[in-house]
CSV table of C-alpha atoms in Angstrom, one decimal:
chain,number,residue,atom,x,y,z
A,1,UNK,CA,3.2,-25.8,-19.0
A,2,UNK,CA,0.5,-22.9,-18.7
A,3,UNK,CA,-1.0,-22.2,-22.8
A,4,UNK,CA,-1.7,-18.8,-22.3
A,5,UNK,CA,-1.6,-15.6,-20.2
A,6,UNK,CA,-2.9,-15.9,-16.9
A,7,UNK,CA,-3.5,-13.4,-13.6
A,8,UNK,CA,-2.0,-15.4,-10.8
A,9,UNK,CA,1.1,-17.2,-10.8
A,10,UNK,CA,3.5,-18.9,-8.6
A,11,UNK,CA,6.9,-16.7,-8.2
A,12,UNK,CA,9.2,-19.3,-10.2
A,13,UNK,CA,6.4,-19.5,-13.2
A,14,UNK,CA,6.2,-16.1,-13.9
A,15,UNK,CA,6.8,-15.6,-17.9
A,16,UNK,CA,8.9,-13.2,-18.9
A,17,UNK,CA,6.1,-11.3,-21.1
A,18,UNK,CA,4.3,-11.1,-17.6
A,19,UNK,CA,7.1,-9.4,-15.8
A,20,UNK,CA,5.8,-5.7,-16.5
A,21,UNK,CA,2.8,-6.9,-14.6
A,22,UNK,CA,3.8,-7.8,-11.7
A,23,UNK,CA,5.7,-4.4,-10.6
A,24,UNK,CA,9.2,-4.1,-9.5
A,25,UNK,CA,9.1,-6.1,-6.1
A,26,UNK,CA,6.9,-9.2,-7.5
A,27,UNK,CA,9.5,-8.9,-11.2
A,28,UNK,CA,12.8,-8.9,-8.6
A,29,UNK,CA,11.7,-11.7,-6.9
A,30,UNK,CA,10.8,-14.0,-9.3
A,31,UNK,CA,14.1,-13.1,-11.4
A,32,UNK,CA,16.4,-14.0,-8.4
A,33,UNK,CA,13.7,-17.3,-7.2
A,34,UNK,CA,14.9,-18.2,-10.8
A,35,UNK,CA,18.2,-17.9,-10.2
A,36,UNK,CA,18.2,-19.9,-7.3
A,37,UNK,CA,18.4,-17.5,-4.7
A,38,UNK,CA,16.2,-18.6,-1.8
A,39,UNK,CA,13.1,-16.4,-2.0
A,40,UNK,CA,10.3,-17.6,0.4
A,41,UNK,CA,8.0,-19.6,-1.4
A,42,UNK,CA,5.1,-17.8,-2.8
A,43,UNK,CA,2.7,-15.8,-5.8
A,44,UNK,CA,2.2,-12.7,-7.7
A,45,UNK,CA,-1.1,-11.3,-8.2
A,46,UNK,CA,-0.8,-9.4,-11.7
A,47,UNK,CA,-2.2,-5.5,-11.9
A,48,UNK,CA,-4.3,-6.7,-14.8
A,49,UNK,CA,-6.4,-8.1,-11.9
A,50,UNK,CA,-6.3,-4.6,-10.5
A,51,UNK,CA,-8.0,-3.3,-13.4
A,52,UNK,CA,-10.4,-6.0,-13.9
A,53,UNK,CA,-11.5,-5.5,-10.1
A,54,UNK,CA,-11.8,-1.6,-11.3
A,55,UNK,CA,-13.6,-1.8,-14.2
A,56,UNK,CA,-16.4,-4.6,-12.6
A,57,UNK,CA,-16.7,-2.1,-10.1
A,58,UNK,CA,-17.4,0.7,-11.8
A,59,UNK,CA,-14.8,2.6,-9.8
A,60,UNK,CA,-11.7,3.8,-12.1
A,61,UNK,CA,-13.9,6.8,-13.4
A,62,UNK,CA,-15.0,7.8,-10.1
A,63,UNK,CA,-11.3,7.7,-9.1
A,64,UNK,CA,-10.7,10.4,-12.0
A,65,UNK,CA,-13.1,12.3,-11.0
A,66,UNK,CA,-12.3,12.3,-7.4
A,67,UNK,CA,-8.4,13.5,-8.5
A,68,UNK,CA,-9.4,15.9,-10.8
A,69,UNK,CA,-8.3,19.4,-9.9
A,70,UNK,CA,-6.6,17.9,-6.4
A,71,UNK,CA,-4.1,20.1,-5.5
A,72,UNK,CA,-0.9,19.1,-3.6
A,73,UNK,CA,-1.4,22.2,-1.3
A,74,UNK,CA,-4.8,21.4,0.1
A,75,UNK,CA,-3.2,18.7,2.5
A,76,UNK,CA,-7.0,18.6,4.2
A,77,UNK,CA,-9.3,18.0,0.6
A,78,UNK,CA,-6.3,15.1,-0.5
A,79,UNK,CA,-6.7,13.1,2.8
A,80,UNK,CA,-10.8,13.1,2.3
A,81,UNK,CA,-10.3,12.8,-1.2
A,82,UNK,CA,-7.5,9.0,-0.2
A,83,UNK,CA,-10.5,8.4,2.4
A,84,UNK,CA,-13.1,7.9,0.0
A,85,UNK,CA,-11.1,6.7,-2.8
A,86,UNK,CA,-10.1,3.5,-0.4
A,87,UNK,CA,-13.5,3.2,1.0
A,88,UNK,CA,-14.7,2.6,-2.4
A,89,UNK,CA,-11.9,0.2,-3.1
A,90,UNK,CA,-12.2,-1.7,0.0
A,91,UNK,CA,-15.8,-2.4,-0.6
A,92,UNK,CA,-15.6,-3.4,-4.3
A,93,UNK,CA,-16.0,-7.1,-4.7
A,94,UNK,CA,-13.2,-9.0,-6.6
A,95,UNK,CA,-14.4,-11.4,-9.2
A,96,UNK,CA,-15.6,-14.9,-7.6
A,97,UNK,CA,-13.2,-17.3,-9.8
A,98,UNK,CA,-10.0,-14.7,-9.0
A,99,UNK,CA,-11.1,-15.1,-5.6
A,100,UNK,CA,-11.0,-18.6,-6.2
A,101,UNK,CA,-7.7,-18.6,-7.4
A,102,UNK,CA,-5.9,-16.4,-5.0
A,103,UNK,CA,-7.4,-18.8,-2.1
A,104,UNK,CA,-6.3,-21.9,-4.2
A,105,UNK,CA,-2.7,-20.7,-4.6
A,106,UNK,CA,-2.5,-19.6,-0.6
A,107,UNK,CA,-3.4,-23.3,0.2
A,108,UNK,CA,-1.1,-24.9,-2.2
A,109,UNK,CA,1.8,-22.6,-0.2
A,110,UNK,CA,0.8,-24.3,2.7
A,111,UNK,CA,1.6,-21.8,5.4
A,112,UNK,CA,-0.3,-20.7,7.7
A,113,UNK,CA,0.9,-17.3,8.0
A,114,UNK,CA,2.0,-15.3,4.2
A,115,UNK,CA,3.1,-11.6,3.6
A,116,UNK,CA,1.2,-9.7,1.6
A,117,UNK,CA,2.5,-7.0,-0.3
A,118,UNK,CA,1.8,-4.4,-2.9
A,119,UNK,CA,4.1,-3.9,-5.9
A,120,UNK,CA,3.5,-0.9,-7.7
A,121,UNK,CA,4.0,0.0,-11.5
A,122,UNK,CA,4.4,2.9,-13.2
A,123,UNK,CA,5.4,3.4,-16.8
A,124,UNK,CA,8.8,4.8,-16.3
A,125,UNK,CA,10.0,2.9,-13.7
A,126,UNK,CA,13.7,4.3,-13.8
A,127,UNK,CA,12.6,7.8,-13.4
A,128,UNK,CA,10.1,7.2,-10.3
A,129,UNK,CA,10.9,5.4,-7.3
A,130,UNK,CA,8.1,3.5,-5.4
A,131,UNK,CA,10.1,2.4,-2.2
A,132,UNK,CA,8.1,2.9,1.1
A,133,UNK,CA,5.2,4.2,-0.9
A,134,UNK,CA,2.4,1.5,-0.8
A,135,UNK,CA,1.7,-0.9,2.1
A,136,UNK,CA,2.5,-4.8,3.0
A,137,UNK,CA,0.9,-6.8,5.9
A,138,UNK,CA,2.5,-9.5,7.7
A,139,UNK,CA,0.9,-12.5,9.6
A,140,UNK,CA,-1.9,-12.7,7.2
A,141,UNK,CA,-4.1,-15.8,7.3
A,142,UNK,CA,-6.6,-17.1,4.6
A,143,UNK,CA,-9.3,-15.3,6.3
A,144,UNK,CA,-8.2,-12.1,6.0
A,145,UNK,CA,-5.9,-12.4,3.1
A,146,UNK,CA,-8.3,-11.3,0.3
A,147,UNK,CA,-9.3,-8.0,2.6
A,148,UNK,CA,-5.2,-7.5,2.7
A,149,UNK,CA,-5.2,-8.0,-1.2
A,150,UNK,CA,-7.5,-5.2,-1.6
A,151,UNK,CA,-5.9,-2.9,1.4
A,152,UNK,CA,-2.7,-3.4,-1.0
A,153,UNK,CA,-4.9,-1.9,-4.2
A,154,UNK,CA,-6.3,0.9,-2.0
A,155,UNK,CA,-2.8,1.6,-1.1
A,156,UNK,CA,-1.9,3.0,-4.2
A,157,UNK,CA,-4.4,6.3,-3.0
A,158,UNK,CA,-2.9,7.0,0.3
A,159,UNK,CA,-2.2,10.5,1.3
A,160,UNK,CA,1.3,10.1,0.7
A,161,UNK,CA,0.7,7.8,-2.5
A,162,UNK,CA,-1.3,10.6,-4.1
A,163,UNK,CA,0.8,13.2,-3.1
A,164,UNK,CA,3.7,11.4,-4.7
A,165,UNK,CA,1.8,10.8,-7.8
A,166,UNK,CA,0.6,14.6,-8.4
A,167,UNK,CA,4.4,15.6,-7.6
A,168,UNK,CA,5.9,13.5,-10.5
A,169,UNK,CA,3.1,14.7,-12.7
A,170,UNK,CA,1.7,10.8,-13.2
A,171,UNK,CA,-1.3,10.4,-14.4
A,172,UNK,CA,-4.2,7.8,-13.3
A,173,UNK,CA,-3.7,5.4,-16.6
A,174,UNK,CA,0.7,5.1,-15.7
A,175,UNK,CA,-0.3,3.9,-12.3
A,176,UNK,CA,-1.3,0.1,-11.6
A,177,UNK,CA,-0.4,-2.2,-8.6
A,178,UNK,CA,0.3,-5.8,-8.2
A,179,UNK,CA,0.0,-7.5,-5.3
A,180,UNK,CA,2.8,-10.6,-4.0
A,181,UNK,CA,1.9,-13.3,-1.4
A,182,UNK,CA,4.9,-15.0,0.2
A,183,UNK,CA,5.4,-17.3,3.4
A,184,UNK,CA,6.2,-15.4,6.1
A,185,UNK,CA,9.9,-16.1,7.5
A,186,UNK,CA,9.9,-15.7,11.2
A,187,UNK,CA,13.6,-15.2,10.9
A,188,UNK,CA,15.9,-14.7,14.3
A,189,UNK,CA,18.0,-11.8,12.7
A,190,UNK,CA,17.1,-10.0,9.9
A,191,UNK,CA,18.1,-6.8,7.8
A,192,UNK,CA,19.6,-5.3,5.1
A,193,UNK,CA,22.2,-5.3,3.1
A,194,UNK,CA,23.6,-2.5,0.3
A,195,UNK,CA,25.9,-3.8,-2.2
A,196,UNK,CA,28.0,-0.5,-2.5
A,197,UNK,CA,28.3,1.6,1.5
A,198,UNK,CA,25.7,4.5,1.3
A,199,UNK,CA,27.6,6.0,3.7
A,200,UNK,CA,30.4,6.8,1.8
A,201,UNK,CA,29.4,6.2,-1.5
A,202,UNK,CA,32.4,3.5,-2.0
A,203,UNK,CA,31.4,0.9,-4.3
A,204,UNK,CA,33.8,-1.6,-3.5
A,205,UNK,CA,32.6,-1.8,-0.1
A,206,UNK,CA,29.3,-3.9,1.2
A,207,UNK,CA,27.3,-2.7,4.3
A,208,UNK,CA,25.2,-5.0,6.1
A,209,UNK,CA,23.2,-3.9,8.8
A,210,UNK,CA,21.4,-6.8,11.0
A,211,UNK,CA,19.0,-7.1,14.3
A,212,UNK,CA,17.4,-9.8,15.8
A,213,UNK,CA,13.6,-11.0,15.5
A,214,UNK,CA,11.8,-9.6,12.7
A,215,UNK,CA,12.9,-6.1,10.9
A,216,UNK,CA,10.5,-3.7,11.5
A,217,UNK,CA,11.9,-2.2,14.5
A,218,UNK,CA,15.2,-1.6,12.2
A,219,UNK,CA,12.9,-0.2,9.3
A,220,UNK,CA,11.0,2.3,11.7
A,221,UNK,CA,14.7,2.9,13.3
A,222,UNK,CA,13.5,2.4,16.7
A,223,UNK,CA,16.9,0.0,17.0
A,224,UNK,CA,20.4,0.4,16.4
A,225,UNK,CA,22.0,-2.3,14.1
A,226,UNK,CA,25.1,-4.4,14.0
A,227,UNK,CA,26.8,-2.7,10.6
A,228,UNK,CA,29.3,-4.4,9.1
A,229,UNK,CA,31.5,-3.2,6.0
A,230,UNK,CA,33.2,-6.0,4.0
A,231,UNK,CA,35.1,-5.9,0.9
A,232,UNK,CA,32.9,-6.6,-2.4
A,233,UNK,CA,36.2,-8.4,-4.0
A,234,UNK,CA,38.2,-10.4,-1.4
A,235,UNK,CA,35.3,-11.0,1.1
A,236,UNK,CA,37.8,-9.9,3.8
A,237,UNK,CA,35.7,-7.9,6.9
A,238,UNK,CA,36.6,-4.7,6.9
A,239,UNK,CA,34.8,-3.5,10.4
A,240,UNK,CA,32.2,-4.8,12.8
A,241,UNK,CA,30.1,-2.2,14.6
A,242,UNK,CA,28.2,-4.2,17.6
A,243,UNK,CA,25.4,-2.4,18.8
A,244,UNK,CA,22.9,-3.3,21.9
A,245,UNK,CA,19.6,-4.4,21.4
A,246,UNK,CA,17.6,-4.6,24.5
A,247,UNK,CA,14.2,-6.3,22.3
A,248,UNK,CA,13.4,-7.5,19.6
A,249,UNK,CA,9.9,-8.6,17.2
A,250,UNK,CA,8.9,-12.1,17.3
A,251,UNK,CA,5.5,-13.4,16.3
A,252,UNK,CA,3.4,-14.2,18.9
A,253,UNK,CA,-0.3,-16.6,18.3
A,254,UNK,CA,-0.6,-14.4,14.5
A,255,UNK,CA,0.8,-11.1,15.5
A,256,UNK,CA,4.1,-8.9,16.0
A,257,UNK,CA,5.2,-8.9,19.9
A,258,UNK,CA,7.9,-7.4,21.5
A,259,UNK,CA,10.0,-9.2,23.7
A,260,UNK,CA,12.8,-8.1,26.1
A,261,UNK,CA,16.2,-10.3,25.1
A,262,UNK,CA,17.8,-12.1,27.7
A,263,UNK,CA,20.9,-10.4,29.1
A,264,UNK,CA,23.2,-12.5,27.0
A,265,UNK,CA,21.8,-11.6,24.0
A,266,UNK,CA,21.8,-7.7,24.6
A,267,UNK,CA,25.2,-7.2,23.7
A,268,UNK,CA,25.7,-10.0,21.2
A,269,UNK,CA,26.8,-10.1,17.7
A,270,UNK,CA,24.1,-10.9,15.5
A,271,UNK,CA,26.1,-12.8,12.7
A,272,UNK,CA,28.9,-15.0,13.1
A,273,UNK,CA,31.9,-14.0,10.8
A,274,UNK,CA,30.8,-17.1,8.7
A,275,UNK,CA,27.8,-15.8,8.3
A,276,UNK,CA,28.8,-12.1,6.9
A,277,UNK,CA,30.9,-13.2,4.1
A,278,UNK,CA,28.6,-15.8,3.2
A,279,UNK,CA,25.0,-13.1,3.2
A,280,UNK,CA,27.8,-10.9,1.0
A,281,UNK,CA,28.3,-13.5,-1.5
A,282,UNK,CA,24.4,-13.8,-1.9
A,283,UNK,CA,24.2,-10.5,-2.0
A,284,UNK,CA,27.1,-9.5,-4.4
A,285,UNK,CA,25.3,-12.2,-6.9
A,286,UNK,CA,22.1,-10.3,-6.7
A,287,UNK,CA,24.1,-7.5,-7.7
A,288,UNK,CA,25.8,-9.3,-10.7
A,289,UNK,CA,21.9,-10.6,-11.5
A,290,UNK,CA,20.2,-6.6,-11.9
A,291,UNK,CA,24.1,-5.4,-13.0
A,292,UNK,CA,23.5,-2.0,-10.5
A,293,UNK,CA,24.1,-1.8,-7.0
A,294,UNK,CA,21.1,-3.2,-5.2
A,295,UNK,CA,19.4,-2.3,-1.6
A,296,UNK,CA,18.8,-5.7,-0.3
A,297,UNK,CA,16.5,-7.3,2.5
A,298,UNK,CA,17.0,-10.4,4.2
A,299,UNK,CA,16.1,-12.7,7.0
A,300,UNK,CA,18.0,-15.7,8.8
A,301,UNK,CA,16.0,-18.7,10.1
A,302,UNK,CA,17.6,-21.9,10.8
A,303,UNK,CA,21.3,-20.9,9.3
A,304,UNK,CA,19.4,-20.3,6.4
A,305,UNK,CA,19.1,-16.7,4.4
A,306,UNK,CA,15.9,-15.9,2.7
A,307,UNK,CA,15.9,-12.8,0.2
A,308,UNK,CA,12.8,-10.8,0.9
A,309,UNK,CA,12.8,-8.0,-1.4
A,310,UNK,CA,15.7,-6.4,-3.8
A,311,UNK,CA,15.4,-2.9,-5.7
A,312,UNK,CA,18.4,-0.6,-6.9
A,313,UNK,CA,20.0,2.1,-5.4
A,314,UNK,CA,18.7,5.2,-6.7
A,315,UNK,CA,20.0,8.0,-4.0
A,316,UNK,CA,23.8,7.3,-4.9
């Protein structure tokens, strides 16, 4: 048992008065890892760390100086303004012992590849939604993981990021960013899943929506999914939308490649029936966990479905 508070911990270990901390992403996941979902093995870096790196760095009051006055119509002076701001960041120097630590728990993963992603905090998380805001990076190894740790923090200053922040009316002291670490799943079809259909609005219907390789040809929709719709209560499929997929994302010696699918594969389902009602059991206990409807990601490796990320449904 850990005796007190600390900056680092593994997902399954996070305390409950640690959960603000960790922002919603790195707070999700460790709720459903103890739940016994399976959520790839992995570490939360808390935003207190974000601060300490700040304030040994002397940077957080050139950061309010540098956003004082910024105005959301100058699109020119905020992308200098994100320039410098990450700069800065990017060259800070994290303390040696949290350095320590964040190497110490990559190696106790034991993979040689992790995702690294931020997980940002604000102080009214139900009125602001962070989706697609800050930045994650995949196929990190141990030699560029702490860089990717600090790309994470500098991510909370991007052109977009700040423009978001002045738009809300937040102020420097509500924002903080936490940072997760995770194996990376190199999963043969991934996707999403959305516990009531977005299409409709109907929320006794599931819609999952699946490709093969990795998902970030169906996140930059540069692919058409599979979509299936099944019924939250009875399981029973309600329809199954194939769609052709001519390549897919596979990792290739540490980095993202695309690959042309054989001709067999092209017009393929990407789950079995099996598989649909079973991801839409997992997914309607996620729901049952966070009690609102939930916009779920998900990867398949080995028969196996890993839960990469869960956050509600705010545009319904």
């Amino acid at each position: 048992m850990r005796s007190k508070m600390e900056e680092i911990y593994p997902l399954r270990e996070l305390p409950k008065n640690c959960m603000k901390l960790a922002g919603g992403k790195g707070k999700n996941l460790s709720i459903m890892a103890k739940n016994g979902l399976s959520v790839p093995e992995g570490f939360v870096i808390l935003s207190c760390v974000f601060r300490r790196f700040l304030n040994q760095n002397k940077i957080d009051s050139k950061i309010k100086n540098m956003l004082r006055g910024i105005r959301t119509n100058d699109i020119e002076s905020l992308k200098k303004i994100s320039n410098k701001i990450r700069e800065i960041i990017l060259k800070g120097k994290i303390p040696t012992e949290i350095e320590q630590k964040i190497l110490l728990n990559f190696k106790a993963l034991n993979a040689r590849y992790v995702a690294v992603r931020s997980s940002a905090i604000s102080e009214d998380a139900r009125r602001h939604s962070w989706a697609g805001e800050l930045e994650s990076y995949l196929n990190v190894t141990q030699n560029n993981l702490i860089r990717c740790v600090k790309k994470c923090w500098a991510s909370l200053y991007t052109p977009r990021a700040i423009f978001y922040m002045l738009k809300m009316g937040l102020e420097r002291e509500e924002m903080d960013v936490a940072v997760v670490v995770q194996k990376m799943v190199h999963s043969e079809v991934s996707g999403v899943c959305f516990t009531v259909d977005p299409v409709l609005g109907n929320k006794n219907h599931i819609a999952i929506e699946s490709v093969f390789g990795l998902g970030e040809l169906l996140v930059q929709g540069k692919v058409i999914p599979d979509r299936y719709i099944v019924d939250k209560k009875t399981f029973r499929i309600l329809k199954i939308r194939k769609a052709l997929q001519q390549y897919m994302i596979t990792l290739h010696k540490g980095k993202n490649r695309i690959i042309s699918l054989p001709k067999e594969k092209i017009y393929m389902q990407k789950l079995s029936e099996t598989q649909i009602k079973k991801l839409s059991k997992i997914c309607v206990k996620i729901e049952k966990i966070f009690n609102c409807s939930q916009d779920i990601e998900w990867a398949l490796k080995e028969r196996k479905f890993y839960i990469l990320q869960s956050r509600p449904i705010t545009t319904l």
